Coordinates of C-alpha atoms and ligand atoms in Angstrom, one line a residue:
M1 CA 194.4 136.8 73.6
S2 CA 191.5 135.1 72.2
E3 CA 188.2 137.0 72.1
L4 CA 185.6 136.7 74.7
D5 CA 181.9 135.5 73.7
L6 CA 179.8 136.8 76.1
S7 CA 176.8 136.1 73.8
V8 CA 173.7 134.2 75.5
N9 CA 170.7 132.8 73.5
I10 CA 167.5 132.7 76.2
A11 CA 164.5 131.0 74.8
G12 CA 165.8 131.8 71.0
V13 CA 167.1 135.4 71.0
T14 CA 170.4 135.9 70.8
F15 CA 171.7 138.5 73.4
K16 CA 175.3 139.9 72.9
N17 CA 176.1 139.4 76.4
P18 CA 174.8 138.7 80.0
V19 CA 173.9 142.2 81.2
F20 CA 170.7 143.8 81.3
T21 CA 168.7 146.3 82.8
A22 CA 166.0 145.4 85.5
S23 CA 162.5 147.0 85.6
G24 CA 161.5 149.7 86.9
T25 CA 165.0 151.1 87.1
F26 CA 166.0 152.3 83.9
G27 CA 162.8 153.6 82.4
A28 CA 163.0 153.6 78.9
G29 CA 166.9 154.1 78.6
R30 CA 166.5 157.9 78.2
E31 CA 168.2 158.9 81.3
Y32 CA 170.8 157.1 81.1
A33 CA 171.7 157.3 77.3
D34 CA 174.2 160.7 78.6
F35 CA 176.1 158.3 81.1
I36 CA 176.3 155.1 79.1
D37 CA 176.3 153.5 75.6
I38 CA 173.1 151.4 75.2
N39 CA 174.5 149.6 72.4
T40 CA 176.8 147.8 74.8
L41 CA 174.0 146.3 76.9
G42 CA 172.6 142.9 76.4
A43 CA 169.3 144.3 76.8
V44 CA 167.1 146.8 78.3
T45 CA 164.2 145.6 79.9
T46 CA 161.3 148.1 80.5
K47 CA 159.6 149.9 83.1
G48 CA 156.2 148.0 84.1
V49 CA 153.8 148.7 81.2
S50 CA 150.0 148.0 81.7
I51 CA 147.2 148.7 79.0
V52 CA 146.1 152.4 80.5
P53 CA 148.2 154.6 82.2
W54 CA 149.0 154.4 85.6
E55 CA 149.6 156.9 88.3
G56 CA 151.0 154.8 91.1
N57 CA 151.2 155.1 95.0
K58 CA 150.9 158.6 96.8
P59 CA 154.9 159.3 98.0
P60 CA 156.9 158.8 100.1
R61 CA 157.4 155.8 98.1
I62 CA 161.2 155.4 98.1
A63 CA 163.3 155.2 101.2
E64 CA 166.8 154.2 101.7
V65 CA 167.7 151.4 104.2
H66 CA 171.1 149.5 105.0
G67 CA 172.1 147.9 102.0
G68 CA 169.4 148.8 100.0
M69 CA 165.9 150.6 99.4
L70 CA 162.5 150.1 99.3
N71 CA 159.6 151.5 97.4
S72 CA 156.2 151.4 96.7
I73 CA 156.2 153.3 93.4
G74 CA 153.3 151.2 92.0
L75 CA 153.7 150.6 89.0
Q76 CA 153.7 154.3 87.6
N77 CA 153.6 154.3 84.1
A78 CA 152.5 156.3 80.7
G79 CA 150.1 153.3 79.2
L80 CA 150.6 150.9 76.2
E81 CA 149.8 153.7 73.9
K82 CA 152.6 155.8 74.3
F83 CA 155.1 153.2 74.9
I84 CA 154.5 151.8 71.8
Q85 CA 154.6 155.3 69.8
E86 CA 157.9 156.7 71.9
D87 CA 159.5 154.1 74.1
I88 CA 160.2 151.6 71.3
P89 CA 161.2 153.6 68.5
F90 CA 163.8 155.0 70.8
L91 CA 165.0 152.1 72.1
R92 CA 165.2 150.6 68.5
Q93 CA 167.9 153.2 67.7
F94 CA 170.4 150.7 69.9
G95 CA 172.0 148.0 68.8
T96 CA 170.2 146.0 72.3
K97 CA 167.3 144.1 72.7
I98 CA 164.2 145.1 74.2
I99 CA 162.5 143.1 76.7
V100 CA 159.1 144.7 77.7
N101 CA 158.1 144.2 81.3
I102 CA 154.1 144.1 81.7
C103 CA 151.7 144.7 84.3
G104 CA 148.2 144.1 85.0
H105 CA 145.5 144.2 87.5
T106 CA 143.6 141.6 86.0
A107 CA 144.7 138.3 84.3
E108 CA 142.9 140.2 81.3
E109 CA 144.5 143.4 81.1
Y110 CA 148.1 141.3 80.9
V111 CA 146.5 139.6 78.0
S112 CA 145.5 142.7 76.7
V113 CA 149.0 144.0 76.9
A114 CA 150.4 140.8 75.1
R115 CA 148.1 141.1 72.5
E116 CA 148.7 144.9 71.4
L117 CA 152.6 143.8 71.3
Y118 CA 151.6 141.3 69.3
D119 CA 153.0 143.3 66.3
A120 CA 155.9 145.3 68.1
D121 CA 158.9 145.3 67.4
V122 CA 160.6 143.7 70.6
D123 CA 162.4 140.6 71.7
M124 CA 160.6 139.2 74.8
L125 CA 158.0 139.8 77.0
E126 CA 158.6 139.8 80.7
L127 CA 155.4 139.4 83.0
N128 CA 155.6 141.3 86.2
I129 CA 153.1 138.6 88.6
S130 CA 154.9 139.9 91.3
C131 CA 155.0 143.6 92.4
P132 CA 154.6 143.9 96.0
N133 CA 152.8 147.2 95.5
I134 CA 150.0 147.1 93.9
T135 CA 146.6 146.4 95.6
E136 CA 145.1 144.0 92.6
G137 CA 146.8 141.7 90.5
G138 CA 150.8 142.0 90.9
I139 CA 152.3 139.8 93.9
A140 CA 148.5 138.4 94.1
F141 CA 149.7 136.1 90.9
G142 CA 152.9 135.4 92.1
T143 CA 151.8 133.6 95.2
D144 CA 148.9 131.8 94.2
E145 CA 149.1 128.6 92.4
K146 CA 146.2 128.8 90.7
A147 CA 146.6 132.5 89.3
L148 CA 150.1 132.2 88.5
Y149 CA 149.2 129.3 86.0
D150 CA 146.1 130.7 84.6
V151 CA 147.6 134.1 83.5
V152 CA 151.1 132.5 82.1
Y153 CA 148.6 130.2 80.1
D154 CA 146.5 133.0 79.0
V155 CA 149.6 135.1 77.8
K156 CA 151.8 132.7 76.5
S157 CA 148.5 131.9 74.3
F158 CA 148.4 135.4 73.0
A159 CA 151.9 136.8 72.8
R160 CA 154.0 136.1 69.7
Q161 CA 157.4 137.1 72.1
P162 CA 159.1 134.8 74.0
L163 CA 157.9 134.9 77.5
S164 CA 159.7 135.2 80.9
V165 CA 157.7 134.8 84.1
K166 CA 159.1 137.5 86.8
L167 CA 158.8 135.7 90.2
S168 CA 157.9 136.8 93.9
P169 CA 160.5 135.7 96.4
N170 CA 157.8 136.3 98.9
V171 CA 157.0 132.9 98.7
T172 CA 157.9 129.9 100.9
N173 CA 158.6 127.0 97.8
I174 CA 159.9 129.5 94.8
S175 CA 160.5 126.2 92.6
K176 CA 157.0 125.1 93.1
M177 CA 155.6 128.7 91.7
A178 CA 159.0 128.1 88.9
K179 CA 157.4 124.9 87.8
I180 CA 153.9 126.3 87.7
A181 CA 155.3 129.0 85.6
A182 CA 157.5 126.4 83.7
D183 CA 153.9 123.9 82.9
A184 CA 152.2 127.1 81.9
G185 CA 154.3 128.1 79.3
A186 CA 156.7 130.3 80.3
D187 CA 159.8 130.2 78.2
A188 CA 161.7 131.7 80.9
L189 CA 162.1 132.7 84.6
S190 CA 163.2 136.5 85.8
L191 CA 163.9 136.0 89.5
I192 CA 163.9 138.1 92.2
N193 CA 161.5 140.5 92.2
T194 CA 161.9 142.7 95.6
I195 CA 161.1 141.5 98.9
V196 CA 158.5 142.7 101.5
G197 CA 159.9 145.4 103.6
M198 CA 159.0 148.2 106.3
K199 CA 160.5 151.3 107.8
I200 CA 159.2 153.4 110.5
D201 CA 160.5 157.0 111.2
V202 CA 161.1 156.6 115.3
H203 CA 161.1 160.0 115.7
T204 CA 157.3 160.6 114.0
R205 CA 156.4 156.9 115.1
K206 CA 155.0 156.8 111.4
P207 CA 155.6 154.2 108.9
V208 CA 158.2 156.1 106.4
L209 CA 156.0 154.8 103.4
N210 CA 153.1 156.1 102.5
N211 CA 151.9 152.8 101.7
V212 CA 153.2 151.3 104.9
Y213 CA 155.2 148.3 102.9
G214 CA 157.4 148.4 100.3
G215 CA 159.8 145.9 98.2
L216 CA 163.5 145.8 99.4
S217 CA 165.8 145.5 96.7
G218 CA 169.7 146.2 96.6
A219 CA 172.8 144.6 98.2
G220 CA 170.9 143.0 101.3
I221 CA 168.3 141.0 99.1
K222 CA 171.5 139.2 97.0
P223 CA 172.1 136.0 98.8
V224 CA 168.5 135.3 98.9
A225 CA 168.3 136.0 95.1
V226 CA 171.1 133.8 94.5
R227 CA 169.9 130.9 96.8
M228 CA 166.2 131.2 95.0
V229 CA 168.1 130.9 91.8
H230 CA 170.1 127.9 92.8
Q231 CA 167.2 126.5 93.6
V232 CA 164.8 126.7 90.9
R233 CA 167.9 125.7 88.3
T234 CA 168.4 122.5 90.9
A235 CA 164.4 121.9 90.3
I236 CA 164.3 122.9 86.8
P237 CA 167.5 122.1 84.9
Y238 CA 166.1 123.2 81.3
I239 CA 164.1 126.9 82.0
P240 CA 166.6 130.1 81.6
I241 CA 167.1 131.9 84.2
I242 CA 167.4 135.6 84.0
G243 CA 168.9 136.4 87.5
M244 CA 168.5 139.8 89.8
G245 CA 168.9 141.3 92.8
G246 CA 171.6 143.1 94.5
I247 CA 174.3 143.1 91.4
S248 CA 176.5 145.7 91.5
S249 CA 179.9 144.4 90.4
G250 CA 181.4 142.0 88.3
E251 CA 181.7 139.1 90.6
D252 CA 178.2 140.0 92.1
A253 CA 176.9 138.8 88.4
V254 CA 178.8 136.0 87.8
E255 CA 177.6 134.9 91.3
F256 CA 174.2 134.3 89.4
L257 CA 175.9 132.5 86.7
L258 CA 177.3 129.8 89.0
A259 CA 173.5 129.4 90.4
G260 CA 172.2 128.6 87.5
A261 CA 171.5 131.8 85.4
S262 CA 172.0 132.4 82.0
A263 CA 172.2 136.6 82.2
V264 CA 171.6 139.1 85.3
S265 CA 169.7 142.5 85.4
V266 CA 170.6 145.4 87.3
G267 CA 168.4 147.1 89.1
T268 CA 169.1 149.5 92.1
A269 CA 172.9 150.0 91.5
N270 CA 171.6 151.8 88.6
F271 CA 170.7 154.7 91.1
E272 CA 173.7 154.9 92.8
N273 CA 176.2 154.6 89.8
P274 CA 174.3 155.2 86.7
R275 CA 177.4 153.9 85.0
A276 CA 176.9 150.4 86.6
T277 CA 176.0 148.3 84.0
S278 CA 179.3 148.8 81.7
F279 CA 181.2 148.4 85.1
I280 CA 179.6 145.4 85.8
L281 CA 179.9 143.9 82.2
Q282 CA 183.7 144.6 82.2
G283 CA 183.9 142.9 85.7
I284 CA 182.8 139.6 84.0
R285 CA 185.5 140.1 81.4
D286 CA 187.6 140.6 83.9
Y287 CA 186.7 137.6 85.7
M288 CA 186.7 135.6 82.6
T289 CA 190.1 136.8 81.3
K290 CA 191.3 135.6 85.0
Y291 CA 190.3 132.6 85.1
G292 CA 191.0 131.7 81.5
F293 CA 187.5 131.5 80.1
S294 CA 186.3 131.8 76.7
S295 CA 182.7 131.5 76.9
L296 CA 179.8 132.3 79.4
N297 CA 179.0 128.6 79.6
E298 CA 182.1 127.4 81.0
I299 CA 181.3 128.9 84.3
K300 CA 179.7 126.2 86.5
L301 CA 179.4 125.9 89.6
D302 CA 181.9 123.6 91.6
E303 CA 179.5 121.6 93.6
Ligands
FMN1 C1 162.3 151.5 91.9 C2 162.0 150.4 91.4 C3 161.2 150.2 90.5 C4 160.9 148.5 89.9 N1 159.6 148.5 89.3 C5 159.5 147.4 88.5 C6 158.6 147.0 87.9 O1 157.7 148.0 87.2 N2 158.0 145.6 87.0 C7 159.1 145.1 88.0 O2 158.6 143.8 87.6 N3 159.8 144.8 88.4 C8 160.5 146.1 89.1 N4 161.1 146.5 90.1 C9 161.9 145.6 90.7 C10 163.4 145.1 89.8 O3 163.5 144.9 88.5 C11 164.0 144.2 90.5 O4 163.7 142.9 90.1 C12 164.6 144.2 91.9 O5 165.0 145.9 92.3 C13 165.5 143.4 92.3 O6 166.9 143.9 91.9 P1 168.0 144.8 92.0 O7 168.4 144.8 93.8 O8 169.3 145.3 91.6 O9 167.0 146.4 92.2 C14 161.9 147.9 90.2 C15 162.6 147.9 91.6 C16 162.8 149.1 92.0 C17 163.7 149.2 93.0

């Protein structure tokens, strides 16, 4: 049987396979190293990194719901300095690509992170302008056309690595936001981030999350994510897309590839099964073998 080619090129970076981890669900990989061989991943997308440490929101900030979970973590992280000193060397031990998810309260903060990473040994930046859990920055950029254009343009002007812009699904017209990001210089798009949701405890009659609202992720958001990938692929055929939202099997991943993604990121599924990425990668191989595909670009939607 001929070898399967799972490699994929996104914005000039060659990934050995299309299975990445989704930001915020995999740390910098330490928690998972006992469960999976990090060398087998196409890429690790780190959790959001800001220029200085962020404390995040007060608990409760996680809630299970049917078909997924809500989180209002608020991008807690130890800041860029610690990230550069500890996380990059840790990840560089492995034969996987490093995508750094960057966050900020202001455009200047995003730019500062990209500038500080100029000389860092990382492969791609992912601009998180879509976090629903912070009061300044985050989703405010992802839902405002001018702010989106400006922050992408500014970060792109200072970044050395290719830039993927992580779009918010909390908009009416995802293709329009995608076009704005592409026009401003995005090399790729990551979609989708979480969808704003809420859970109420009917016994206490209080919101479950301290932050009241949180981001919905997991199986329940997959059809929305697949639809958005397809819409953006149709609107902008040339831009590579990293698809995510509720992927927990090889067939889920293939659905995103068929919708037009070049690669996929796995988030919430890691919490249920820390070996989810390995299972998904094997599932893609099994699918290719079953249908006689030898490379990923043969997997095309029959429209
Ligand atoms: C606990 C948690 C933390 C997250 N943190 C980040 C983050 O730091 N930056 C980011 O861009 N997305 C973050 N996300 C969003 C995920 O990367 C992903 O876009 C989303 O969860 C959809 O994928 P999934 O359904 O496979 O989880 C987070 C999601 C979860 C559940």
